[in-house]
GROMACS .gro file of N, CA, C and O in nm:
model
  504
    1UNK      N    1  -5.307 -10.152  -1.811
    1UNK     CA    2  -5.183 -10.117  -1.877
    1UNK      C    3  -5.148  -9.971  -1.847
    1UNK      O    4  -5.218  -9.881  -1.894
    2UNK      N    5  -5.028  -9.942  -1.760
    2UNK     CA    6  -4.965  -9.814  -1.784
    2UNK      C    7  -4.944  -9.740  -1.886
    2UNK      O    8  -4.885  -9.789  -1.982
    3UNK      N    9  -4.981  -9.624  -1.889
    3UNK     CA   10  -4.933  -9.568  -2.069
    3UNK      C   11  -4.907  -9.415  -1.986
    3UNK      O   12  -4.983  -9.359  -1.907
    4UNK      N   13  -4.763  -9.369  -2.038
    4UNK     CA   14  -4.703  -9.264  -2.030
    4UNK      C   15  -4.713  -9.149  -2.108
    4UNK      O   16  -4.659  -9.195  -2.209
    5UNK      N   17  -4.739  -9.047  -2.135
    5UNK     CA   18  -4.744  -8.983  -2.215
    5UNK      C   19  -4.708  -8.830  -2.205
    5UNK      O   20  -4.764  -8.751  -2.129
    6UNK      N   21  -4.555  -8.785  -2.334
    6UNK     CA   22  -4.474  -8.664  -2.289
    6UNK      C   23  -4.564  -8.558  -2.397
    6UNK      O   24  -4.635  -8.580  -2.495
    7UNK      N   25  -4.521  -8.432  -2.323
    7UNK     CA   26  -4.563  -8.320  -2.387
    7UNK      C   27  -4.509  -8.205  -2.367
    7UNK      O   28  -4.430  -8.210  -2.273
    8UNK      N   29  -4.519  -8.084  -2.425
    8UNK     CA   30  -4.435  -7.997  -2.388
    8UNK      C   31  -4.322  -7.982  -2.442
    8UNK      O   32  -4.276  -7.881  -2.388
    9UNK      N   33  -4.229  -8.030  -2.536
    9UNK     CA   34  -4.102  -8.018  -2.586
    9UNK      C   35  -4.149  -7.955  -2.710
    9UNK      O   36  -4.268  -7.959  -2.740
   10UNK      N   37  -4.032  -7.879  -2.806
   10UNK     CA   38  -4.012  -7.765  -2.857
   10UNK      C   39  -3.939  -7.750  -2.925
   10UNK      O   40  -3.870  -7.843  -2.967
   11UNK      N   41  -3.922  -7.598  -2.968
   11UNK     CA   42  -3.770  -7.539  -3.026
   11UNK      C   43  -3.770  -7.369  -2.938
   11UNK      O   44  -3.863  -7.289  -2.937
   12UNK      N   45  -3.660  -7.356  -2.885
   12UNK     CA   46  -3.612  -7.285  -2.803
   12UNK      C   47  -3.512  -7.200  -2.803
   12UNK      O   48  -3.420  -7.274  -2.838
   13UNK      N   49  -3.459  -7.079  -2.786
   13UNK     CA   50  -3.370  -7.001  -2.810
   13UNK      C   51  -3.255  -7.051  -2.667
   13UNK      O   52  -3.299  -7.038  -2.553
   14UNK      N   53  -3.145  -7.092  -2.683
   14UNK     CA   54  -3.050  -7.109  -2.535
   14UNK      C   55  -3.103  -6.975  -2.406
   14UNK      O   56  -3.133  -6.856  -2.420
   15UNK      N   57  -3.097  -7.051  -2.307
   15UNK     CA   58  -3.150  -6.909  -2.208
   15UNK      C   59  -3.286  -6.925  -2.202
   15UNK      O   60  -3.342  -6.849  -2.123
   16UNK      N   61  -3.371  -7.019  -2.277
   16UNK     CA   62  -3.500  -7.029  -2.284
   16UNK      C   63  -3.564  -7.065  -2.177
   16UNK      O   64  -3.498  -7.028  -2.080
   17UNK      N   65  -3.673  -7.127  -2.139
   17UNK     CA   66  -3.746  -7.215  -2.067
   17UNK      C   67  -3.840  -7.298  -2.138
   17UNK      O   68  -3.871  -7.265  -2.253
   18UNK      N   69  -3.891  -7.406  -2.084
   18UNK     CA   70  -3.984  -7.535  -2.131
   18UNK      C   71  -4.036  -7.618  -2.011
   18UNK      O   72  -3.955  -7.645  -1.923
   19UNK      N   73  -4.101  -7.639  -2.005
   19UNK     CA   74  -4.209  -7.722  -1.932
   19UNK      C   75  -4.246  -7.899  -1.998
   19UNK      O   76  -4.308  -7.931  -2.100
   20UNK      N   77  -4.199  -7.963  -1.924
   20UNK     CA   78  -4.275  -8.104  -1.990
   20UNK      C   79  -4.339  -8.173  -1.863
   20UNK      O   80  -4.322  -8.187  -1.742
   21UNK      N   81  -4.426  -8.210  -1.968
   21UNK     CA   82  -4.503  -8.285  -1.862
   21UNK      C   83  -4.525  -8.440  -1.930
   21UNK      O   84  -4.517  -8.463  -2.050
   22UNK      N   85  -4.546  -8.509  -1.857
   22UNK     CA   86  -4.601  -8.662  -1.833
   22UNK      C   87  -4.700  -8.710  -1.776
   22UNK      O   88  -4.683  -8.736  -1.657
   23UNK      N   89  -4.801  -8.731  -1.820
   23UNK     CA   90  -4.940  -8.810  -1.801
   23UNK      C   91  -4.919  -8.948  -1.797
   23UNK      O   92  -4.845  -9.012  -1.871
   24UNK      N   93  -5.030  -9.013  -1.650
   24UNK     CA   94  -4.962  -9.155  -1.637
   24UNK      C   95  -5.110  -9.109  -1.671
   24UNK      O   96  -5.168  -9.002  -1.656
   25UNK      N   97  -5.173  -9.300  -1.749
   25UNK     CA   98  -5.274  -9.336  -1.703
   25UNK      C   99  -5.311  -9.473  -1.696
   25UNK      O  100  -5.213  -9.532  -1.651
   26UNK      N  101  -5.400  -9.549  -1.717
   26UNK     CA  102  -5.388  -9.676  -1.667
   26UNK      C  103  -5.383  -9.752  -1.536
   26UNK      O  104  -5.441  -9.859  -1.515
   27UNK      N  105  -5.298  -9.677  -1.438
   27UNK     CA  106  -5.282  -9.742  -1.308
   27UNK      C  107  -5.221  -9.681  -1.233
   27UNK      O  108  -5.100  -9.664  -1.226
   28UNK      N  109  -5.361  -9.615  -1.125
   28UNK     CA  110  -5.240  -9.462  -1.124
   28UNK      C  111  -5.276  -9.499  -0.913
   28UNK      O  112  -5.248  -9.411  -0.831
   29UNK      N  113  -5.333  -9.629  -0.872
   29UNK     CA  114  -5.350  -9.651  -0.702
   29UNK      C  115  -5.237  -9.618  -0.641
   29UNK      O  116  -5.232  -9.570  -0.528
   30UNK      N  117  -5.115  -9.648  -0.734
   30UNK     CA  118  -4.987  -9.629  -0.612
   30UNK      C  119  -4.940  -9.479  -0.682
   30UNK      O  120  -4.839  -9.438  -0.625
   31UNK      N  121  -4.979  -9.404  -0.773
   31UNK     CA  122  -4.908  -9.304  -0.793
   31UNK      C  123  -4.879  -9.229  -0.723
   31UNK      O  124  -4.816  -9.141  -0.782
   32UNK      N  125  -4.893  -9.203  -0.587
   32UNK     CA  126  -4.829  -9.122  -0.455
   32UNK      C  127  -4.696  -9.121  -0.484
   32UNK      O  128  -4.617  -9.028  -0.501
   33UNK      N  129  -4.676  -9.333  -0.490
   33UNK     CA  130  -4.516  -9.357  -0.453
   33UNK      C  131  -4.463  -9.413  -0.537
   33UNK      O  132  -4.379  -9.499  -0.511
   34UNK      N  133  -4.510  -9.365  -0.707
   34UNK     CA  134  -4.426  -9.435  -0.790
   34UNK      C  135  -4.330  -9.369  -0.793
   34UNK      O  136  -4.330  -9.263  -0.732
   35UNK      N  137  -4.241  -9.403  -0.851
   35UNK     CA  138  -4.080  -9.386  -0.850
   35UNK      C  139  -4.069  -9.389  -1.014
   35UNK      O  140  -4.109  -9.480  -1.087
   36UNK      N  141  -3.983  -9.223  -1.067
   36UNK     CA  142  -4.070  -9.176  -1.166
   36UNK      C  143  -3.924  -9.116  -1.190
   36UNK      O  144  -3.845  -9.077  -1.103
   37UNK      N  145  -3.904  -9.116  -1.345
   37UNK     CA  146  -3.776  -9.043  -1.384
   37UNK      C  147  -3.751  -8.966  -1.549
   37UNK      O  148  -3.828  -9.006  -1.636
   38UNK      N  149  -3.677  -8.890  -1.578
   38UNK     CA  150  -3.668  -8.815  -1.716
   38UNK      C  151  -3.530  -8.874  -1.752
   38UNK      O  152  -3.421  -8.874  -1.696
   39UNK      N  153  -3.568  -8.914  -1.845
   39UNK     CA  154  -3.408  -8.983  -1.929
   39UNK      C  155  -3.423  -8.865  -2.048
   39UNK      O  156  -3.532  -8.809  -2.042
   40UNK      N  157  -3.351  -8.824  -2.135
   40UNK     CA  158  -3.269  -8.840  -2.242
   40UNK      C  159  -3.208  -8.870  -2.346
   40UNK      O  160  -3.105  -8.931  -2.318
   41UNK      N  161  -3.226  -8.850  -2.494
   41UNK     CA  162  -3.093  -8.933  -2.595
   41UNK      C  163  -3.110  -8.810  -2.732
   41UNK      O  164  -3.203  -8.769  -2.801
   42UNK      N  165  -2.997  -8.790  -2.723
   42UNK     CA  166  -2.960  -8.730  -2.828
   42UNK      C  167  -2.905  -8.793  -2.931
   42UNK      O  168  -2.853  -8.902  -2.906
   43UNK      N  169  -2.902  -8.751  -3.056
   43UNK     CA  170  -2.879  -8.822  -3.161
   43UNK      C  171  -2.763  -8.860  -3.203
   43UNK      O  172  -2.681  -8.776  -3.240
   44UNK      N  173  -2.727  -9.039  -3.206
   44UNK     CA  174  -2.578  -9.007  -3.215
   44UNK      C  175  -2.553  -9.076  -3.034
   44UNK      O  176  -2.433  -9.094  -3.010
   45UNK      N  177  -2.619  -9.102  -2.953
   45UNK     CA  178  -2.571  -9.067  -2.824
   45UNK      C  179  -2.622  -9.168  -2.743
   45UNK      O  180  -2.743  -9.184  -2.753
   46UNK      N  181  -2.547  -9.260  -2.644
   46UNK     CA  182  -2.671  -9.262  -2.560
   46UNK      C  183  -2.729  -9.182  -2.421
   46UNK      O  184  -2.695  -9.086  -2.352
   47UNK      N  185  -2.871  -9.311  -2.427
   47UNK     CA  186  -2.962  -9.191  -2.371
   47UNK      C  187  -2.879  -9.196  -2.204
   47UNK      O  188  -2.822  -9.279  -2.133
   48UNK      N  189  -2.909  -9.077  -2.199
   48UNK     CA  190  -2.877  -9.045  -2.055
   48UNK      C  191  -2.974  -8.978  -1.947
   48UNK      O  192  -3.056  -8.888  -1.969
   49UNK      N  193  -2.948  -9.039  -1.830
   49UNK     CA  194  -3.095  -9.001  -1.697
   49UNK      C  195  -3.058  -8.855  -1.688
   49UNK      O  196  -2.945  -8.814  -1.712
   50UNK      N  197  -3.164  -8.774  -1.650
   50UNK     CA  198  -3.159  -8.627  -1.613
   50UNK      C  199  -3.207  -8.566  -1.429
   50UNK      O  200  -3.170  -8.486  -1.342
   51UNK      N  201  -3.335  -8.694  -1.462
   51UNK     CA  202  -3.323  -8.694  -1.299
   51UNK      C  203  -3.430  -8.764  -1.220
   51UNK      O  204  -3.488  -8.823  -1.311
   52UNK      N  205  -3.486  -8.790  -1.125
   52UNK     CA  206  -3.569  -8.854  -1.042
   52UNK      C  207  -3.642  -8.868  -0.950
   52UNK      O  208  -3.568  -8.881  -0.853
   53UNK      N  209  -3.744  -8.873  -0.918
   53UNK     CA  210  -3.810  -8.917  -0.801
   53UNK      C  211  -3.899  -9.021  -0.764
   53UNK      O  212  -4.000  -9.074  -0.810
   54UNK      N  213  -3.811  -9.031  -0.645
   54UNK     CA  214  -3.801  -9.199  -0.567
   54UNK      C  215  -3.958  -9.167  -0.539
   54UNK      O  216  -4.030  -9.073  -0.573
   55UNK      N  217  -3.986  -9.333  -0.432
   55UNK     CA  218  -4.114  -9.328  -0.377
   55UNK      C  219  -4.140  -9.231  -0.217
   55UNK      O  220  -4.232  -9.196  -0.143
   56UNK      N  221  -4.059  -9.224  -0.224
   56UNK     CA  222  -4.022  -9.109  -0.070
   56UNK      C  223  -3.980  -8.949  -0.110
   56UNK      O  224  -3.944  -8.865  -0.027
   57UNK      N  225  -3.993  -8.923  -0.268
   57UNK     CA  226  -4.007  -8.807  -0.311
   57UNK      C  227  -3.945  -8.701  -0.290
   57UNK      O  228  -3.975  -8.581  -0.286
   58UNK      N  229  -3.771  -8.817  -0.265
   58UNK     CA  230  -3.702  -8.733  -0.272
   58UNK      C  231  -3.595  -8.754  -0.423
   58UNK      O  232  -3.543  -8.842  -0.491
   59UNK      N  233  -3.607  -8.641  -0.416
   59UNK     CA  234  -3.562  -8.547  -0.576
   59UNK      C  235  -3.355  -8.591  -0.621
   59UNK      O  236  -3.271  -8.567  -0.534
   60UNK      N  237  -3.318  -8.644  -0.742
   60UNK     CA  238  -3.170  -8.636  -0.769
   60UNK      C  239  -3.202  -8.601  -0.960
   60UNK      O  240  -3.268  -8.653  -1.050
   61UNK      N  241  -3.105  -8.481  -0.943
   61UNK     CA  242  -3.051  -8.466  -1.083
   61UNK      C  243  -2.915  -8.511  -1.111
   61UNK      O  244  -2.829  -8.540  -1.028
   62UNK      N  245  -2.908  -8.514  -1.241
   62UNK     CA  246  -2.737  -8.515  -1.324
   62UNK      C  247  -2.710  -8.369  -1.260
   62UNK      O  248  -2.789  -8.293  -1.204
   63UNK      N  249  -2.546  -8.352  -1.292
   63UNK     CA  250  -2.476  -8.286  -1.238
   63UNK      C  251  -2.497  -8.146  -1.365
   63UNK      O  252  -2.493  -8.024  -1.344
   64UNK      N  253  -2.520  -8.222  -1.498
   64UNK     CA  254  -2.522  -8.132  -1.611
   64UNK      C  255  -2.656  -8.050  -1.628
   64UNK      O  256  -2.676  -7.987  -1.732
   65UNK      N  257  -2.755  -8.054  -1.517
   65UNK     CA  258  -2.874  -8.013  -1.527
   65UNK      C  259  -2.922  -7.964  -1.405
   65UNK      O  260  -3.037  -7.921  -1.408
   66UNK      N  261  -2.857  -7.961  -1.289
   66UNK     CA  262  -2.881  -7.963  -1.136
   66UNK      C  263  -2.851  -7.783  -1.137
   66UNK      O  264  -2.763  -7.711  -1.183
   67UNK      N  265  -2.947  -7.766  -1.077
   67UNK     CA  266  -2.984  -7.607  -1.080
   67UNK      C  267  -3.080  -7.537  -1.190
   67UNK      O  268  -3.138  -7.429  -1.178
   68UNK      N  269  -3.082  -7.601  -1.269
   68UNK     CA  270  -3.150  -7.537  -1.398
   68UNK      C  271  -3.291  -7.617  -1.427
   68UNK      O  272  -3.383  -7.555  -1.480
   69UNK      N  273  -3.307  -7.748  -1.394
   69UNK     CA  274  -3.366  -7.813  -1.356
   69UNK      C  275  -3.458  -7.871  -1.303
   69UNK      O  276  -3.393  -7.956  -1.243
   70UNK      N  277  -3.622  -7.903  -1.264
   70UNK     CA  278  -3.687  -7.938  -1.129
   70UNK      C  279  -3.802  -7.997  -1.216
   70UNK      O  280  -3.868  -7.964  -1.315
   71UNK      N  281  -3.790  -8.112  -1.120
   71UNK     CA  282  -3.895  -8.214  -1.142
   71UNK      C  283  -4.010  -8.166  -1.035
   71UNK      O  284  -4.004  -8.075  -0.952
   72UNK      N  285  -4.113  -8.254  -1.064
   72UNK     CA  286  -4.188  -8.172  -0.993
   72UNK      C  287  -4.355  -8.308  -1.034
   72UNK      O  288  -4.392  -8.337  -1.148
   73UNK      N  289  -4.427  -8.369  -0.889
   73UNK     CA  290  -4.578  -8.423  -0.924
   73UNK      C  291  -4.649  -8.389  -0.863
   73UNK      O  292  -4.642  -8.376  -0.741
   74UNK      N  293  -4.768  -8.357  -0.959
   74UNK     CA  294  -4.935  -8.304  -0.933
   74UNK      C  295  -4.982  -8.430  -0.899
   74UNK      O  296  -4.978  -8.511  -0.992
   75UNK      N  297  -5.036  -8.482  -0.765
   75UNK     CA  298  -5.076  -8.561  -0.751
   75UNK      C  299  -5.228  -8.581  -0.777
   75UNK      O  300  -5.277  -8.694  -0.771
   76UNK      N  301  -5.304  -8.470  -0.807
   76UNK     CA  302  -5.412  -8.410  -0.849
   76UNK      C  303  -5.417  -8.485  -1.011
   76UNK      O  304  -5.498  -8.576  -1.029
   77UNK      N  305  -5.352  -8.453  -1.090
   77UNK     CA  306  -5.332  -8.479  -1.250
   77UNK      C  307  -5.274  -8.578  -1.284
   77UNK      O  308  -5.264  -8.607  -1.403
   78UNK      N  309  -5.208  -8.674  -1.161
   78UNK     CA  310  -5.134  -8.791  -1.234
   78UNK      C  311  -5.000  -8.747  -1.299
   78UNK      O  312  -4.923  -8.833  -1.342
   79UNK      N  313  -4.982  -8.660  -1.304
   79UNK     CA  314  -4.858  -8.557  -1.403
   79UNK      C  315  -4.699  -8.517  -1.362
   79UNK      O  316  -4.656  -8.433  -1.283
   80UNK      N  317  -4.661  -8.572  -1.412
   80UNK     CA  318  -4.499  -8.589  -1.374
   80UNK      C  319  -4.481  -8.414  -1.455
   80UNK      O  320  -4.558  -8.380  -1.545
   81UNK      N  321  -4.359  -8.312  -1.399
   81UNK     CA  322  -4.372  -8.245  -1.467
   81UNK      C  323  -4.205  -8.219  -1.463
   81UNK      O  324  -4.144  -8.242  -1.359
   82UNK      N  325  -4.132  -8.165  -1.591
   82UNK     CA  326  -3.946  -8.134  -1.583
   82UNK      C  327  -3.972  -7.976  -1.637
   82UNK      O  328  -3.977  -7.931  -1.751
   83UNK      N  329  -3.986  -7.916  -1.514
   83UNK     CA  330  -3.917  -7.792  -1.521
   83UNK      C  331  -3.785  -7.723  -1.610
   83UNK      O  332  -3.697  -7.792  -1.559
   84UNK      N  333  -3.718  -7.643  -1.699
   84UNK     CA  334  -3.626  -7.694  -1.738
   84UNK      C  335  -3.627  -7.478  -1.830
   84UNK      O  336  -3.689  -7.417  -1.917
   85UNK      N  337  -3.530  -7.457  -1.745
   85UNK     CA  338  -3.458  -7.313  -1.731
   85UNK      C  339  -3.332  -7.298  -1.815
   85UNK      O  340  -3.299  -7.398  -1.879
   86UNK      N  341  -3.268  -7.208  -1.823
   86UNK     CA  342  -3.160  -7.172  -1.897
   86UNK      C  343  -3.093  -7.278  -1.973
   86UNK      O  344  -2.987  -7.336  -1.948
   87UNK      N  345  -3.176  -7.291  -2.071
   87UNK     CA  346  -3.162  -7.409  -2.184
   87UNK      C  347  -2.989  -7.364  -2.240
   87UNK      O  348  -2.932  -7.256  -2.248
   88UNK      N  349  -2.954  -7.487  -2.267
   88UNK     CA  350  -2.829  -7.470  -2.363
   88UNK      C  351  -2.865  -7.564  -2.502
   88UNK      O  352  -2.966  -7.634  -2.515
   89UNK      N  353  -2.767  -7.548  -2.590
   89UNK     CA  354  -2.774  -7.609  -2.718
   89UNK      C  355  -2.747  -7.779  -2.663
   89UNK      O  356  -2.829  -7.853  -2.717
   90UNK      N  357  -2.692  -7.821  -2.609
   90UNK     CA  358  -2.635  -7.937  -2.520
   90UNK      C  359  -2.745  -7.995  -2.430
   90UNK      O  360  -2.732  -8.082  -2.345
   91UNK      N  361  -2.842  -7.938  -2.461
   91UNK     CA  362  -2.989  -8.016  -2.390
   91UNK      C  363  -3.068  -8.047  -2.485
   91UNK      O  364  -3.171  -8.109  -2.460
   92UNK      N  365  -3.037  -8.013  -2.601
   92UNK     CA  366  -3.124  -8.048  -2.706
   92UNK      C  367  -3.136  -8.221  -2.739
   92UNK      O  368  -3.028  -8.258  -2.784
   93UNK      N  369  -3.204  -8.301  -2.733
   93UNK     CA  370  -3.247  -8.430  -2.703
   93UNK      C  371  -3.393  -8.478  -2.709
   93UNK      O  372  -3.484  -8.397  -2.689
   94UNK      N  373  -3.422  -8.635  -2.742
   94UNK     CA  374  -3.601  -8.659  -2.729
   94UNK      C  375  -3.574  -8.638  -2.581
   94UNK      O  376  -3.459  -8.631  -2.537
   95UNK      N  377  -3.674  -8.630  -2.511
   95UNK     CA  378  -3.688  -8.658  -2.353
   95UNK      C  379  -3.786  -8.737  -2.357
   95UNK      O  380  -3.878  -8.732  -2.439
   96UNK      N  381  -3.768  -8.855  -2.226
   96UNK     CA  382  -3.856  -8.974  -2.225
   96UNK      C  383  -3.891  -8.968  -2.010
   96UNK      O  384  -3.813  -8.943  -1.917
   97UNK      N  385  -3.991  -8.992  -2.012
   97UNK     CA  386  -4.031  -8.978  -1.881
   97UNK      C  387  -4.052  -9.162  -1.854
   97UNK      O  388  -4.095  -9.239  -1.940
   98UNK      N  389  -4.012  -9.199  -1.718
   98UNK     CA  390  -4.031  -9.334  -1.705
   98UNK      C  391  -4.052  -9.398  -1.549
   98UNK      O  392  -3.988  -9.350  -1.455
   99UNK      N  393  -4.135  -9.495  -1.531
   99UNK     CA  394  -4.180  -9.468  -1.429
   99UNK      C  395  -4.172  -9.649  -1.411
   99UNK      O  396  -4.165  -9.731  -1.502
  100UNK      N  397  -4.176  -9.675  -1.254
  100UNK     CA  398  -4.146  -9.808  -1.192
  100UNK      C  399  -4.284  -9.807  -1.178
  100UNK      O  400  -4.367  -9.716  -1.169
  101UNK      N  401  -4.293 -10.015  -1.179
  101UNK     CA  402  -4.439 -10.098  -1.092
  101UNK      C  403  -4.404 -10.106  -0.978
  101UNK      O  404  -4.500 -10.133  -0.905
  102UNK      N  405  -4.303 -10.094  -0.920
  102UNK     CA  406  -4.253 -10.104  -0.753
  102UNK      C  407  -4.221  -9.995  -0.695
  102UNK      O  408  -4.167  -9.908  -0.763
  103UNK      N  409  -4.243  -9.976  -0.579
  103UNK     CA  410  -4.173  -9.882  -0.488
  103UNK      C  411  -4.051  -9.898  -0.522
  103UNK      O  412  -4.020 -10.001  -0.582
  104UNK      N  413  -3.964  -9.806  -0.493
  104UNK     CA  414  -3.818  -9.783  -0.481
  104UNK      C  415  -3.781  -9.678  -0.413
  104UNK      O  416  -3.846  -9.574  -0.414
  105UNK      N  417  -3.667  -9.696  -0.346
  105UNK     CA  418  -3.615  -9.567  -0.257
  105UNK      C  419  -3.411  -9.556  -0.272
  105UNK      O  420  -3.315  -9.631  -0.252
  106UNK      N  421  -3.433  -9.416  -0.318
  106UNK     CA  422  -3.271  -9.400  -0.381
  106UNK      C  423  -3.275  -9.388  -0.519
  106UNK      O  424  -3.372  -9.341  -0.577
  107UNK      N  425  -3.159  -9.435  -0.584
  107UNK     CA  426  -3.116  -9.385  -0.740
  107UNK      C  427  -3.168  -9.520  -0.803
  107UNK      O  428  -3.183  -9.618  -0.731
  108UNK      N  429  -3.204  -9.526  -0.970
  108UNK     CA  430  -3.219  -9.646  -1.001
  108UNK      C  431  -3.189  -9.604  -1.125
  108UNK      O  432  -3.210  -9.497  -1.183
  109UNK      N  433  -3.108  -9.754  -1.173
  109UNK     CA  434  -3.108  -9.734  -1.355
  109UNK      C  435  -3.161  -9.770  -1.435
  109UNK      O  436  -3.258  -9.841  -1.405
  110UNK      N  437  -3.136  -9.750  -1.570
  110UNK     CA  438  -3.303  -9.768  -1.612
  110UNK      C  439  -3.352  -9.875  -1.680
  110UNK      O  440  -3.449  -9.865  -1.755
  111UNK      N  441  -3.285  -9.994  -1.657
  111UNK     CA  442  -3.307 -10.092  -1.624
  111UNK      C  443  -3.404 -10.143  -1.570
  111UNK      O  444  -3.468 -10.235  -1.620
  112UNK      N  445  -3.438 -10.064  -1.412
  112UNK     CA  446  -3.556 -10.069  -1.335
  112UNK      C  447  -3.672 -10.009  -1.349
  112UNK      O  448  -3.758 -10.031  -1.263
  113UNK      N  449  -3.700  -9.919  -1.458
  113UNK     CA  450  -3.792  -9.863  -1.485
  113UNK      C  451  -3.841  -9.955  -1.624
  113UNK      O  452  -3.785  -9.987  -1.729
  114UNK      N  453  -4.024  -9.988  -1.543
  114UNK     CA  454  -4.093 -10.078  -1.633
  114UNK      C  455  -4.169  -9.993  -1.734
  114UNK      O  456  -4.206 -10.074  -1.818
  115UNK      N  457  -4.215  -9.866  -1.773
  115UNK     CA  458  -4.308  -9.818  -1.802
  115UNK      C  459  -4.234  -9.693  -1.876
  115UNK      O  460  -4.183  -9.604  -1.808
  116UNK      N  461  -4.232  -9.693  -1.974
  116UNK     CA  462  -4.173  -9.553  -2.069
  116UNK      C  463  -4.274  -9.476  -2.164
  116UNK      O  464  -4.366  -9.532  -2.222
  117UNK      N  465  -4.246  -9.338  -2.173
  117UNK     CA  466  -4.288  -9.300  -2.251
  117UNK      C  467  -4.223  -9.262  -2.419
  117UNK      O  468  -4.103  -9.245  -2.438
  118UNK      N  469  -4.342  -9.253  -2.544
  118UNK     CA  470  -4.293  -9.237  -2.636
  118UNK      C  471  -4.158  -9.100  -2.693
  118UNK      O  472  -4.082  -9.108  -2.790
  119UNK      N  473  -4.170  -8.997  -2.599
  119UNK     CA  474  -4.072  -8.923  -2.592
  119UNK      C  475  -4.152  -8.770  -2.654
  119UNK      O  476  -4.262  -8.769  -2.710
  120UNK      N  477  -4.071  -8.654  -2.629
  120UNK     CA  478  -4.067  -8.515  -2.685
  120UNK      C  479  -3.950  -8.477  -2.731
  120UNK      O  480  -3.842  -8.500  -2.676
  121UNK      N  481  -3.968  -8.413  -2.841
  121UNK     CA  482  -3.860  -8.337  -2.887
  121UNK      C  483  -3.803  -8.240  -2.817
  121UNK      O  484  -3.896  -8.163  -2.790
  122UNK      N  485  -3.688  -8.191  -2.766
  122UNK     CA  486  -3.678  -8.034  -2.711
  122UNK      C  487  -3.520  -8.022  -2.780
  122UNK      O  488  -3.419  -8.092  -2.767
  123UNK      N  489  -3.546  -7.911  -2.853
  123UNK     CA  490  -3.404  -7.824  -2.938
  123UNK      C  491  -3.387  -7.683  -2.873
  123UNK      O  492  -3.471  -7.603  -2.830
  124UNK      N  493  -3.250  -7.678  -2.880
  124UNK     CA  494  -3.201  -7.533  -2.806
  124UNK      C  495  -3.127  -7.483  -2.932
  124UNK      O  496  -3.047  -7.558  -2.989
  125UNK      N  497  -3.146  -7.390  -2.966
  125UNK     CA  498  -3.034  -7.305  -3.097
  125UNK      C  499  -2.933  -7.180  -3.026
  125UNK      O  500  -2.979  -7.079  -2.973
  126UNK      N  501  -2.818  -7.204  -3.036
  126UNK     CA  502  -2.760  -7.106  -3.020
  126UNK      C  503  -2.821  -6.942  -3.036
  126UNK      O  504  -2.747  -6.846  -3.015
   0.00000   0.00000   0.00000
């Protein structure tokens, strides 16, 4: 059994920085090329993707997070990690890290992602 697990989320001044990370464990033979992503949901909202990487490890953010942003795997640690720079109040959300049983190559929704995690808090205060 896959089990995901987020860490790293907070409370933060806007302008801040945060680090999350995601621990796969359970089934980690193909983790080279799992295909691995950070969703989103704020309260009130739905959740929305932030960003991704395919099994070919190449990298797509939202447009509302692209630059400020970076995903990033330790293939060493199993560890998905979301970089995450000049926080605004408008990022404040659980964050959920989620990850495919299949290869995939390109964008996917999340639909296609079998494996979620329970989520982190991250708040930005004006």
């Amino acid at each position: 059994q896959v089990r995901l697990a987020e860490s790293g989320g907070g409370s933060v001044q806007a302008r801040g920085s945060l680090r999350l990370s995601c621990v796969v464990s359970g089934y980690t033979a193909s983790w080279y090329v799992m295909a691995m992503a950070w969703f989103r949901q704020a309260p009130g909202k739905e959740r929305e993707w932030v960003g991704a990487i395919d099994s070919g490890r190449t990298l797509n953010y939202a447009d509302s997070v692209t630059g400020r942003f970076t995903i990033s795997k330790d293939n060493a640690k199993n560890t998905l990690y979301l970089q995450m720079n000049s926080l605004k109040p408008e990022d404040t959300a659980m964050y959920y890290c989620a990850a495919m049983r299949r290869t995939y190559y390109g964008l996917a929704p999340s639909s296609e992602y079998d494996y979620w995690g329970q989520g982190t808090q991250v708040t930005v205060s004006s």
